[in-house]
């Protein structure tokens, strides 16, 4: 069990390092980094002391901590899906705008 905790902590620290090296110019806002920081702290606390999850689950009247973790995952996945959808639509509109401007420039040259 101790080996697994050490491995998960090391993997979490590596992931933490790479995520926080991302520049703000990639549409990665400061609030998202703050949320990720809180998630990492929560994750490290769960790795070190898994019973924390059961205590939090009891507070929300959920029987098992694993179920609570799954519910959190559902909400986080939904948020990520919506965020990705918005980014894709925004980039698609930029590409369409660029293509139309290029077509107009090409037409003026002829």
PDB file of N, CA and C in Angstrom:
ATOM      1  N   UNK A   1       0.827  -1.200   0.000  1.00  0.00           N
ATOM      2  CA  UNK A   1       0.000   0.000   0.000  1.00  0.00           C
ATOM      3  C   UNK A   1       0.866   1.256   0.000  1.00  0.00           C
ATOM      4  N   UNK A   2       1.960   1.217   0.749  1.00  0.00           N
ATOM      5  CA  UNK A   2       2.851   2.368   0.814  1.00  0.00           C
ATOM      6  C   UNK A   2       3.467   2.644  -0.560  1.00  0.00           C
ATOM      7  N   UNK A   3       3.846   1.584  -1.294  1.00  0.00           N
ATOM      8  CA  UNK A   3       4.435   1.765  -2.622  1.00  0.00           C
ATOM      9  C   UNK A   3       3.442   2.431  -3.573  1.00  0.00           C
ATOM     10  N   UNK A   4       2.197   2.014  -3.510  1.00  0.00           N
ATOM     11  CA  UNK A   4       1.170   2.607  -4.374  1.00  0.00           C
ATOM     12  C   UNK A   4       0.984   4.086  -4.047  1.00  0.00           C
ATOM     13  N   UNK A   5       0.977   4.434  -2.766  1.00  0.00           N
ATOM     14  CA  UNK A   5       0.832   5.840  -2.376  1.00  0.00           C
ATOM     15  C   UNK A   5       1.995   6.667  -2.913  1.00  0.00           C
ATOM     16  N   UNK A   6       3.195   6.143  -2.794  1.00  0.00           N
ATOM     17  CA  UNK A   6       4.374   6.868  -3.276  1.00  0.00           C
ATOM     18  C   UNK A   6       4.295   7.050  -4.792  1.00  0.00           C
ATOM     19  N   UNK A   7       3.919   5.993  -5.504  1.00  0.00           N
ATOM     20  CA  UNK A   7       3.813   6.078  -6.966  1.00  0.00           C
ATOM     21  C   UNK A   7       2.753   7.099  -7.373  1.00  0.00           C
ATOM     22  N   UNK A   8       1.589   7.068  -6.709  1.00  0.00           N
ATOM     23  CA  UNK A   8       0.526   8.020  -7.056  1.00  0.00           C
ATOM     24  C   UNK A   8       0.914   9.464  -6.724  1.00  0.00           C
ATOM     25  N   UNK A   9       1.621   9.649  -5.632  1.00  0.00           N
ATOM     26  CA  UNK A   9       2.062  10.998  -5.280  1.00  0.00           C
ATOM     27  C   UNK A   9       3.069  11.510  -6.310  1.00  0.00           C
ATOM     28  N   UNK A  10       4.004  10.661  -6.709  1.00  0.00           N
ATOM     29  CA  UNK A  10       4.994  11.069  -7.722  1.00  0.00           C
ATOM     30  C   UNK A  10       4.305  11.383  -9.049  1.00  0.00           C
ATOM     31  N   UNK A  11       3.377  10.523  -9.478  1.00  0.00           N
ATOM     32  CA  UNK A  11       2.644  10.788 -10.727  1.00  0.00           C
ATOM     33  C   UNK A  11       1.823  12.073 -10.633  1.00  0.00           C
ATOM     34  N   UNK A  12       1.215  12.297  -9.489  1.00  0.00           N
ATOM     35  CA  UNK A  12       0.443  13.526  -9.288  1.00  0.00           C
ATOM     36  C   UNK A  12       1.310  14.764  -9.346  1.00  0.00           C
ATOM     37  N   UNK A  13       2.499  14.694  -8.751  1.00  0.00           N
ATOM     38  CA  UNK A  13       3.411  15.833  -8.797  1.00  0.00           C
ATOM     39  C   UNK A  13       3.897  16.117 -10.214  1.00  0.00           C
ATOM     40  N   UNK A  14       4.161  15.062 -10.974  1.00  0.00           N
ATOM     41  CA  UNK A  14       4.582  15.243 -12.370  1.00  0.00           C
ATOM     42  C   UNK A  14       3.457  15.890 -13.175  1.00  0.00           C
ATOM     43  N   UNK A  15       2.243  15.396 -13.016  1.00  0.00           N
ATOM     44  CA  UNK A  15       1.092  15.976 -13.712  1.00  0.00           C
ATOM     45  C   UNK A  15       0.872  17.424 -13.286  1.00  0.00           C
ATOM     46  N   UNK A  16       0.990  17.678 -11.999  1.00  0.00           N
ATOM     47  CA  UNK A  16       0.854  19.025 -11.449  1.00  0.00           C
ATOM     48  C   UNK A  16       1.866  19.964 -12.099  1.00  0.00           C
ATOM     49  N   UNK A  17       3.096  19.534 -12.224  1.00  0.00           N
ATOM     50  CA  UNK A  17       4.156  20.341 -12.826  1.00  0.00           C
ATOM     51  C   UNK A  17       3.842  20.674 -14.283  1.00  0.00           C
ATOM     52  N   UNK A  18       3.433  19.670 -15.051  1.00  0.00           N
ATOM     53  CA  UNK A  18       3.186  19.905 -16.471  1.00  0.00           C
ATOM     54  C   UNK A  18       1.941  20.752 -16.711  1.00  0.00           C
ATOM     55  N   UNK A  19       0.916  20.583 -15.923  1.00  0.00           N
ATOM     56  CA  UNK A  19      -0.299  21.383 -16.109  1.00  0.00           C
ATOM     57  C   UNK A  19      -0.033  22.845 -15.774  1.00  0.00           C
ATOM     58  N   UNK A  20       0.722  23.111 -14.734  1.00  0.00           N
ATOM     59  CA  UNK A  20       0.946  24.493 -14.337  1.00  0.00           C
ATOM     60  C   UNK A  20       2.045  25.180 -15.138  1.00  0.00           C
ATOM     61  N   UNK A  21       2.679  24.472 -16.065  1.00  0.00           N
ATOM     62  CA  UNK A  21       3.615  25.101 -16.995  1.00  0.00           C
ATOM     63  C   UNK A  21       2.888  25.664 -18.210  1.00  0.00           C
ATOM     64  N   UNK A  22       1.617  25.306 -18.393  1.00  0.00           N
ATOM     65  CA  UNK A  22       0.844  25.797 -19.535  1.00  0.00           C
ATOM     66  C   UNK A  22       0.684  27.301 -19.413  1.00  0.00           C
ATOM     67  N   UNK A  23       0.895  28.006 -20.510  1.00  0.00           N
ATOM     68  CA  UNK A  23       0.807  29.463 -20.503  1.00  0.00           C
ATOM     69  C   UNK A  23      -0.656  29.900 -20.576  1.00  0.00           C
ATOM     70  N   UNK A  24      -0.907  31.102 -20.138  1.00  0.00           N
ATOM     71  CA  UNK A  24      -2.262  31.634 -20.145  1.00  0.00           C
ATOM     72  C   UNK A  24      -2.760  31.916 -21.550  1.00  0.00           C
ATOM     73  N   UNK A  25      -1.864  32.006 -22.508  1.00  0.00           N
ATOM     74  CA  UNK A  25      -2.277  32.313 -23.872  1.00  0.00           C
ATOM     75  C   UNK A  25      -3.027  31.154 -24.521  1.00  0.00           C
ATOM     76  N   UNK A  26      -3.024  29.989 -23.902  1.00  0.00           N
ATOM     77  CA  UNK A  26      -3.721  28.835 -24.450  1.00  0.00           C
ATOM     78  C   UNK A  26      -5.157  28.749 -23.927  1.00  0.00           C
ATOM     79  N   UNK A  27      -5.729  29.890 -23.587  1.00  0.00           N
ATOM     80  CA  UNK A  27      -7.106  29.960 -23.096  1.00  0.00           C
ATOM     81  C   UNK A  27      -7.273  29.183 -21.786  1.00  0.00           C
ATOM     82  N   UNK A  28      -6.223  29.113 -21.015  1.00  0.00           N
ATOM     83  CA  UNK A  28      -6.266  28.413 -19.729  1.00  0.00           C
ATOM     84  C   UNK A  28      -6.265  29.490 -18.655  1.00  0.00           C
ATOM     85  N   UNK A  29      -7.426  29.800 -18.154  1.00  0.00           N
ATOM     86  CA  UNK A  29      -7.583  30.937 -17.263  1.00  0.00           C
ATOM     87  C   UNK A  29      -7.037  30.655 -15.867  1.00  0.00           C
ATOM     88  N   UNK A  30      -6.838  31.728 -15.126  1.00  0.00           N
ATOM     89  CA  UNK A  30      -6.305  31.610 -13.775  1.00  0.00           C
ATOM     90  C   UNK A  30      -7.286  30.867 -12.865  1.00  0.00           C
ATOM     91  N   UNK A  31      -8.575  31.075 -13.051  1.00  0.00           N
ATOM     92  CA  UNK A  31      -9.559  30.389 -12.211  1.00  0.00           C
ATOM     93  C   UNK A  31      -9.495  28.881 -12.429  1.00  0.00           C
ATOM     94  N   UNK A  32      -9.220  28.464 -13.667  1.00  0.00           N
ATOM     95  CA  UNK A  32      -9.090  27.037 -13.937  1.00  0.00           C
ATOM     96  C   UNK A  32      -7.861  26.462 -13.246  1.00  0.00           C
ATOM     97  N   UNK A  33      -6.788  27.230 -13.232  1.00  0.00           N
ATOM     98  CA  UNK A  33      -5.590  26.763 -12.524  1.00  0.00           C
ATOM     99  C   UNK A  33      -5.854  26.678 -11.027  1.00  0.00           C
ATOM    100  N   UNK A  34      -6.612  27.612 -10.490  1.00  0.00           N
ATOM    101  CA  UNK A  34      -6.949  27.571  -9.073  1.00  0.00           C
ATOM    102  C   UNK A  34      -7.800  26.342  -8.759  1.00  0.00           C
ATOM    103  N   UNK A  35      -8.777  26.058  -9.605  1.00  0.00           N
ATOM    104  CA  UNK A  35      -9.615  24.869  -9.415  1.00  0.00           C
ATOM    105  C   UNK A  35      -8.771  23.605  -9.500  1.00  0.00           C
ATOM    106  N   UNK A  36      -7.876  23.546 -10.477  1.00  0.00           N
ATOM    107  CA  UNK A  36      -6.989  22.382 -10.594  1.00  0.00           C
ATOM    108  C   UNK A  36      -6.076  22.247  -9.385  1.00  0.00           C
ATOM    109  N   UNK A  37      -5.601  23.357  -8.862  1.00  0.00           N
ATOM    110  CA  UNK A  37      -4.754  23.318  -7.666  1.00  0.00           C
ATOM    111  C   UNK A  37      -5.523  22.719  -6.489  1.00  0.00           C
ATOM    112  N   UNK A  38      -6.765  23.138  -6.309  1.00  0.00           N
ATOM    113  CA  UNK A  38      -7.596  22.596  -5.227  1.00  0.00           C
ATOM    114  C   UNK A  38      -7.842  21.107  -5.442  1.00  0.00           C
ATOM    115  N   UNK A  39      -8.084  20.715  -6.688  1.00  0.00           N
ATOM    116  CA  UNK A  39      -8.294  19.293  -6.994  1.00  0.00           C
ATOM    117  C   UNK A  39      -7.044  18.483  -6.685  1.00  0.00           C
ATOM    118  N   UNK A  40      -5.870  19.018  -7.024  1.00  0.00           N
ATOM    119  CA  UNK A  40      -4.629  18.313  -6.716  1.00  0.00           C
ATOM    120  C   UNK A  40      -4.430  18.165  -5.213  1.00  0.00           C
ATOM    121  N   UNK A  41      -4.676  19.220  -4.462  1.00  0.00           N
ATOM    122  CA  UNK A  41      -4.538  19.145  -3.003  1.00  0.00           C
ATOM    123  C   UNK A  41      -5.502  18.105  -2.439  1.00  0.00           C
ATOM    124  N   UNK A  42      -6.736  18.129  -2.926  1.00  0.00           N
ATOM    125  CA  UNK A  42      -7.738  17.150  -2.494  1.00  0.00           C
ATOM    126  C   UNK A  42      -7.292  15.735  -2.870  1.00  0.00           C
ATOM    127  N   UNK A  43      -6.754  15.584  -4.077  1.00  0.00           N
ATOM    128  CA  UNK A  43      -6.279  14.271  -4.517  1.00  0.00           C
ATOM    129  C   UNK A  43      -5.135  13.755  -3.672  1.00  0.00           C
ATOM    130  N   UNK A  44      -4.186  14.634  -3.346  1.00  0.00           N
ATOM    131  CA  UNK A  44      -3.070  14.206  -2.502  1.00  0.00           C
ATOM    132  C   UNK A  44      -3.550  13.833  -1.099  1.00  0.00           C
ATOM    133  N   UNK A  45      -4.533  14.575  -0.587  1.00  0.00           N
ATOM    134  CA  UNK A  45      -5.089  14.247   0.729  1.00  0.00           C
ATOM    135  C   UNK A  45      -5.769  12.879   0.704  1.00  0.00           C
ATOM    136  N   UNK A  46      -6.455  12.571  -0.384  1.00  0.00           N
ATOM    137  CA  UNK A  46      -7.115  11.272  -0.512  1.00  0.00           C
ATOM    138  C   UNK A  46      -6.085  10.147  -0.624  1.00  0.00           C
ATOM    139  N   UNK A  47      -5.008  10.402  -1.348  1.00  0.00           N
ATOM    140  CA  UNK A  47      -3.957   9.389  -1.472  1.00  0.00           C
ATOM    141  C   UNK A  47      -3.338   9.094  -0.110  1.00  0.00           C
ATOM    142  N   UNK A  48      -3.080  10.148   0.651  1.00  0.00           N
ATOM    143  CA  UNK A  48      -2.433   9.967   1.945  1.00  0.00           C
ATOM    144  C   UNK A  48      -3.398   9.361   2.963  1.00  0.00           C
ATOM    145  N   UNK A  49      -4.641   9.837   2.995  1.00  0.00           N
ATOM    146  CA  UNK A  49      -5.633   9.347   3.954  1.00  0.00           C
ATOM    147  C   UNK A  49      -6.968   9.102   3.251  1.00  0.00           C
ATOM    148  N   UNK A  50      -7.197   7.867   2.752  1.00  0.00           N
ATOM    149  CA  UNK A  50      -8.414   7.580   1.985  1.00  0.00           C
ATOM    150  C   UNK A  50      -9.718   7.706   2.784  1.00  0.00           C
ATOM    151  N   UNK A  51      -9.657   7.649   4.091  1.00  0.00           N
ATOM    152  CA  UNK A  51     -10.882   7.750   4.886  1.00  0.00           C
ATOM    153  C   UNK A  51     -11.506   9.147   4.840  1.00  0.00           C
ATOM    154  N   UNK A  52     -10.737  10.130   4.383  1.00  0.00           N
ATOM    155  CA  UNK A  52     -11.283  11.487   4.221  1.00  0.00           C
ATOM    156  C   UNK A  52     -12.466  11.460   3.267  1.00  0.00           C
ATOM    157  N   UNK A  53     -12.353  10.649   2.240  1.00  0.00           N
ATOM    158  CA  UNK A  53     -13.415  10.553   1.239  1.00  0.00           C
ATOM    159  C   UNK A  53     -14.710  10.021   1.864  1.00  0.00           C
ATOM    160  N   UNK A  54     -14.599   9.055   2.751  1.00  0.00           N
ATOM    161  CA  UNK A  54     -15.793   8.523   3.421  1.00  0.00           C
ATOM    162  C   UNK A  54     -16.439   9.563   4.338  1.00  0.00           C
ATOM    163  N   UNK A  55     -15.613  10.349   5.005  1.00  0.00           N
ATOM    164  CA  UNK A  55     -16.149  11.388   5.894  1.00  0.00           C
ATOM    165  C   UNK A  55     -16.885  12.463   5.104  1.00  0.00           C
ATOM    166  N   UNK A  56     -16.326  12.853   3.981  1.00  0.00           N
ATOM    167  CA  UNK A  56     -16.988  13.851   3.138  1.00  0.00           C
ATOM    168  C   UNK A  56     -18.290  13.284   2.577  1.00  0.00           C
ATOM    169  N   UNK A  57     -18.263  12.012   2.182  1.00  0.00           N
ATOM    170  CA  UNK A  57     -19.465  11.368   1.637  1.00  0.00           C
ATOM    171  C   UNK A  57     -20.576  11.316   2.692  1.00  0.00           C
ATOM    172  N   UNK A  58     -20.227  11.029   3.930  1.00  0.00           N
ATOM    173  CA  UNK A  58     -21.239  11.000   4.993  1.00  0.00           C
ATOM    174  C   UNK A  58     -21.851  12.384   5.204  1.00  0.00           C
ATOM    175  N   UNK A  59     -21.046  13.412   5.057  1.00  0.00           N
ATOM    176  CA  UNK A  59     -21.558  14.775   5.190  1.00  0.00           C
ATOM    177  C   UNK A  59     -22.630  15.058   4.143  1.00  0.00           C
ATOM    178  N   UNK A  60     -22.455  14.541   2.935  1.00  0.00           N
ATOM    179  CA  UNK A  60     -23.425  14.733   1.854  1.00  0.00           C
ATOM    180  C   UNK A  60     -24.480  13.628   1.804  1.00  0.00           C
ATOM    181  N   UNK A  61     -24.524  12.804   2.821  1.00  0.00           N
ATOM    182  CA  UNK A  61     -25.505  11.708   2.943  1.00  0.00           C
ATOM    183  C   UNK A  61     -25.361  10.684   1.816  1.00  0.00           C
ATOM    184  N   UNK A  62     -24.114  10.386   1.450  1.00  0.00           N
ATOM    185  CA  UNK A  62     -23.808   9.358   0.470  1.00  0.00           C
ATOM    186  C   UNK A  62     -23.151   8.214   1.232  1.00  0.00           C
ATOM    187  N   UNK A  63     -23.531   6.991   0.910  1.00  0.00           N
ATOM    188  CA  UNK A  63     -23.073   5.854   1.704  1.00  0.00           C
ATOM    189  C   UNK A  63     -21.571   5.601   1.623  1.00  0.00           C
ATOM    190  N   UNK A  64     -21.016   5.644   0.416  1.00  0.00           N
ATOM    191  CA  UNK A  64     -19.595   5.323   0.246  1.00  0.00           C
ATOM    192  C   UNK A  64     -18.838   6.495  -0.350  1.00  0.00           C
ATOM    193  N   UNK A  65     -17.584   6.603   0.038  1.00  0.00           N
ATOM    194  CA  UNK A  65     -16.736   7.658  -0.492  1.00  0.00           C
ATOM    195  C   UNK A  65     -16.449   7.488  -1.968  1.00  0.00           C
ATOM    196  N   UNK A  66     -16.397   6.231  -2.408  1.00  0.00           N
ATOM    197  CA  UNK A  66     -16.154   5.966  -3.831  1.00  0.00           C
ATOM    198  C   UNK A  66     -17.301   6.490  -4.682  1.00  0.00           C
ATOM    199  N   UNK A  67     -18.520   6.376  -4.183  1.00  0.00           N
ATOM    200  CA  UNK A  67     -19.666   6.917  -4.920  1.00  0.00           C
ATOM    201  C   UNK A  67     -19.571   8.434  -5.028  1.00  0.00           C
ATOM    202  N   UNK A  68     -19.176   9.074  -3.934  1.00  0.00           N
ATOM    203  CA  UNK A  68     -19.001  10.527  -3.937  1.00  0.00           C
ATOM    204  C   UNK A  68     -17.957  10.939  -4.970  1.00  0.00           C
ATOM    205  N   UNK A  69     -16.863  10.213  -5.021  1.00  0.00           N
ATOM    206  CA  UNK A  69     -15.807  10.496  -5.985  1.00  0.00           C
ATOM    207  C   UNK A  69     -16.324  10.338  -7.421  1.00  0.00           C
ATOM    208  N   UNK A  70     -17.148   9.337  -7.641  1.00  0.00           N
ATOM    209  CA  UNK A  70     -17.732   9.125  -8.967  1.00  0.00           C
ATOM    210  C   UNK A  70     -18.661  10.275  -9.346  1.00  0.00           C
ATOM    211  N   UNK A  71     -19.457  10.771  -8.408  1.00  0.00           N
ATOM    212  CA  UNK A  71     -20.350  11.899  -8.680  1.00  0.00           C
ATOM    213  C   UNK A  71     -19.543  13.153  -9.027  1.00  0.00           C
ATOM    214  N   UNK A  72     -18.481  13.380  -8.306  1.00  0.00           N
ATOM    215  CA  UNK A  72     -17.606  14.515  -8.599  1.00  0.00           C
ATOM    216  C   UNK A  72     -17.022  14.373 -10.003  1.00  0.00           C
ATOM    217  N   UNK A  73     -16.637  13.145 -10.354  1.00  0.00           N
ATOM    218  CA  UNK A  73     -16.089  12.895 -11.687  1.00  0.00           C
ATOM    219  C   UNK A  73     -17.122  13.201 -12.778  1.00  0.00           C
ATOM    220  N   UNK A  74     -18.371  12.844 -12.546  1.00  0.00           N
ATOM    221  CA  UNK A  74     -19.434  13.118 -13.519  1.00  0.00           C
ATOM    222  C   UNK A  74     -19.553  14.621 -13.763  1.00  0.00           C
ATOM    223  N   UNK A  75     -19.579  15.408 -12.689  1.00  0.00           N
ATOM    224  CA  UNK A  75     -19.692  16.855 -12.844  1.00  0.00           C
ATOM    225  C   UNK A  75     -18.462  17.447 -13.524  1.00  0.00           C
ATOM    226  N   UNK A  76     -17.282  16.979 -13.163  1.00  0.00           N
ATOM    227  CA  UNK A  76     -16.051  17.486 -13.770  1.00  0.00           C
ATOM    228  C   UNK A  76     -16.000  17.128 -15.258  1.00  0.00           C
ATOM    229  N   UNK A  77     -16.440  15.929 -15.612  1.00  0.00           N
ATOM    230  CA  UNK A  77     -16.453  15.527 -17.018  1.00  0.00           C
ATOM    231  C   UNK A  77     -17.430  16.369 -17.820  1.00  0.00           C
ATOM    232  N   UNK A  78     -18.575  16.655 -17.248  1.00  0.00           N
ATOM    233  CA  UNK A  78     -19.562  17.485 -17.926  1.00  0.00           C
ATOM    234  C   UNK A  78     -19.015  18.889 -18.155  1.00  0.00           C
ATOM    235  N   UNK A  79     -18.344  19.443 -17.148  1.00  0.00           N
ATOM    236  CA  UNK A  79     -17.740  20.760 -17.285  1.00  0.00           C
ATOM    237  C   UNK A  79     -16.679  20.745 -18.385  1.00  0.00           C
ATOM    238  N   UNK A  80     -15.837  19.725 -18.401  1.00  0.00           N
ATOM    239  CA  UNK A  80     -14.807  19.613 -19.429  1.00  0.00           C
ATOM    240  C   UNK A  80     -15.400  19.474 -20.818  1.00  0.00           C
ATOM    241  N   UNK A  81     -16.485  18.712 -20.934  1.00  0.00           N
ATOM    242  CA  UNK A  81     -17.158  18.544 -22.220  1.00  0.00           C
ATOM    243  C   UNK A  81     -17.713  19.871 -22.727  1.00  0.00           C
ATOM    244  N   UNK A  82     -18.377  20.616 -21.858  1.00  0.00           N
ATOM    245  CA  UNK A  82     -18.916  21.916 -22.262  1.00  0.00           C
ATOM    246  C   UNK A  82     -17.804  22.884 -22.630  1.00  0.00           C
ATOM    247  N   UNK A  83     -16.749  22.898 -21.867  1.00  0.00           N
ATOM    248  CA  UNK A  83     -15.618  23.798 -22.144  1.00  0.00           C
ATOM    249  C   UNK A  83     -14.991  23.468 -23.497  1.00  0.00           C
ATOM    250  N   UNK A  84     -14.814  22.187 -23.764  1.00  0.00           N
ATOM    251  CA  UNK A  84     -14.243  21.775 -25.049  1.00  0.00           C
ATOM    252  C   UNK A  84     -15.171  22.143 -26.200  1.00  0.00           C
ATOM    253  N   UNK A  85     -16.467  21.973 -25.999  1.00  0.00           N
ATOM    254  CA  UNK A  85     -17.438  22.312 -27.035  1.00  0.00           C
ATOM    255  C   UNK A  85     -17.376  23.799 -27.365  1.00  0.00           C
ATOM    256  N   UNK A  86     -17.296  24.624 -26.348  1.00  0.00           N
ATOM    257  CA  UNK A  86     -17.215  26.075 -26.564  1.00  0.00           C
ATOM    258  C   UNK A  86     -15.929  26.429 -27.301  1.00  0.00           C
ATOM    259  N   UNK A  87     -14.822  25.835 -26.914  1.00  0.00           N
ATOM    260  CA  UNK A  87     -13.543  26.110 -27.585  1.00  0.00           C
ATOM    261  C   UNK A  87     -13.582  25.689 -29.057  1.00  0.00           C
ATOM    262  N   UNK A  88     -14.141  24.537 -29.325  1.00  0.00           N
ATOM    263  CA  UNK A  88     -14.213  24.051 -30.711  1.00  0.00           C
ATOM    264  C   UNK A  88     -15.091  24.974 -31.548  1.00  0.00           C
ATOM    265  N   UNK A  89     -16.228  25.393 -31.018  1.00  0.00           N
ATOM    266  CA  UNK A  89     -17.094  26.320 -31.759  1.00  0.00           C
ATOM    267  C   UNK A  89     -16.400  27.649 -32.009  1.00  0.00           C
ATOM    268  N   UNK A  90     -15.676  28.145 -31.025  1.00  0.00           N
ATOM    269  CA  UNK A  90     -14.959  29.411 -31.185  1.00  0.00           C
ATOM    270  C   UNK A  90     -13.882  29.285 -32.262  1.00  0.00           C
ATOM    271  N   UNK A  91     -13.121  28.218 -32.223  1.00  0.00           N
ATOM    272  CA  UNK A  91     -12.076  28.019 -33.229  1.00  0.00           C
ATOM    273  C   UNK A  91     -12.677  27.805 -34.612  1.00  0.00           C
ATOM    274  N   UNK A  92     -13.790  27.129 -34.696  1.00  0.00           N
ATOM    275  CA  UNK A  92     -14.458  26.920 -35.973  1.00  0.00           C
ATOM    276  C   UNK A  92     -14.906  28.249 -36.571  1.00  0.00           C
ATOM    277  N   UNK A  93     -15.445  29.123 -35.752  1.00  0.00           N
ATOM    278  CA  UNK A  93     -15.876  30.429 -36.265  1.00  0.00           C
ATOM    279  C   UNK A  93     -14.666  31.255 -36.710  1.00  0.00           C
ATOM    280  N   UNK A  94     -13.547  31.156 -35.997  1.00  0.00           N
ATOM    281  CA  UNK A  94     -12.342  31.869 -36.419  1.00  0.00           C
ATOM    282  C   UNK A  94     -11.825  31.345 -37.758  1.00  0.00           C
ATOM    283  N   UNK A  95     -11.874  30.047 -37.948  1.00  0.00           N
ATOM    284  CA  UNK A  95     -11.421  29.452 -39.206  1.00  0.00           C
ATOM    285  C   UNK A  95     -12.321  29.895 -40.359  1.00  0.00           C
ATOM    286  N   UNK A  96     -13.632  29.913 -40.130  1.00  0.00           N
ATOM    287  CA  UNK A  96     -14.561  30.364 -41.173  1.00  0.00           C
ATOM    288  C   UNK A  96     -14.327  31.826 -41.527  1.00  0.00           C
ATOM    289  N   UNK A  97     -14.088  32.639 -40.518  1.00  0.00           N
ATOM    290  CA  UNK A  97     -13.829  34.055 -40.751  1.00  0.00           C
ATOM    291  C   UNK A  97     -12.534  34.236 -41.541  1.00  0.00           C
ATOM    292  N   UNK A  98     -11.511  33.503 -41.184  1.00  0.00           N
ATOM    293  CA  UNK A  98     -10.232  33.583 -41.891  1.00  0.00           C
ATOM    294  C   UNK A  98     -10.367  33.129 -43.345  1.00  0.00           C
ATOM    295  N   UNK A  99     -11.107  32.048 -43.546  1.00  0.00           N
ATOM    296  CA  UNK A  99     -11.308  31.541 -44.913  1.00  0.00           C
ATOM    297  C   UNK A  99     -12.055  32.556 -45.770  1.00  0.00           C
ATOM    298  N   UNK A 100     -13.058  33.208 -45.197  1.00  0.00           N
ATOM    299  CA  UNK A 100     -13.802  34.202 -45.982  1.00  0.00           C
ATOM    300  C   UNK A 100     -12.933  35.423 -46.285  1.00  0.00           C
ATOM    301  N   UNK A 101     -12.113  35.839 -45.342  1.00  0.00           N
ATOM    302  CA  UNK A 101     -11.218  36.969 -45.604  1.00  0.00           C
ATOM    303  C   UNK A 101     -10.184  36.624 -46.665  1.00  0.00           C
ATOM    304  N   UNK A 102      -9.652  35.416 -46.625  1.00  0.00           N
ATOM    305  CA  UNK A 102      -8.702  34.979 -47.647  1.00  0.00           C
ATOM    306  C   UNK A 102      -9.359  34.927 -49.029  1.00  0.00           C
ATOM    307  N   UNK A 103     -10.601  34.489 -49.071  1.00  0.00           N
ATOM    308  CA  UNK A 103     -11.318  34.440 -50.349  1.00  0.00           C
ATOM    309  C   UNK A 103     -11.525  35.846 -50.908  1.00  0.00           C
ATOM    310  N   UNK A 104     -11.846  36.805 -50.023  1.00  0.00           N
ATOM    311  CA  UNK A 104     -12.027  38.180 -50.477  1.00  0.00           C
ATOM    312  C   UNK A 104     -10.708  38.778 -50.975  1.00  0.00           C
ATOM    313  N   UNK A 105      -9.625  38.498 -50.282  1.00  0.00           N
ATOM    314  CA  UNK A 105      -8.317  38.999 -50.714  1.00  0.00           C
ATOM    315  C   UNK A 105      -7.933  38.401 -52.052  1.00  0.00           C
ATOM    316  N   UNK A 106      -8.174  37.123 -52.222  1.00  0.00           N
ATOM    317  CA  UNK A 106      -7.848  36.454 -53.478  1.00  0.00           C
ATOM    318  C   UNK A 106      -8.688  37.012 -54.623  1.00  0.00           C
ATOM    319  N   UNK A 107      -9.943  37.313 -54.329  1.00  0.00           N
ATOM    320  CA  UNK A 107     -10.842  37.847 -55.359  1.00  0.00           C
ATOM    321  C   UNK A 107     -10.399  39.258 -55.780  1.00  0.00           C
ATOM    322  N   UNK A 108      -9.919  40.071 -54.838  1.00  0.00           N
ATOM    323  CA  UNK A 108      -9.473  41.421 -55.143  1.00  0.00           C
ATOM    324  C   UNK A 108      -8.219  41.395 -56.012  1.00  0.00           C
ATOM    325  N   UNK A 109      -7.370  40.409 -55.844  1.00  0.00           N
ATOM    326  CA  UNK A 109      -6.139  40.312 -56.623  1.00  0.00           C
ATOM    327  C   UNK A 109      -6.427  39.955 -58.079  1.00  0.00           C
ATOM    328  N   UNK A 110      -7.502  39.288 -58.321  1.00  0.00           N
ATOM    329  CA  UNK A 110      -7.810  38.859 -59.697  1.00  0.00           C
ATOM    330  C   UNK A 110      -8.409  39.937 -60.464  1.00  0.00           C
TER     331      UNK A 110
END
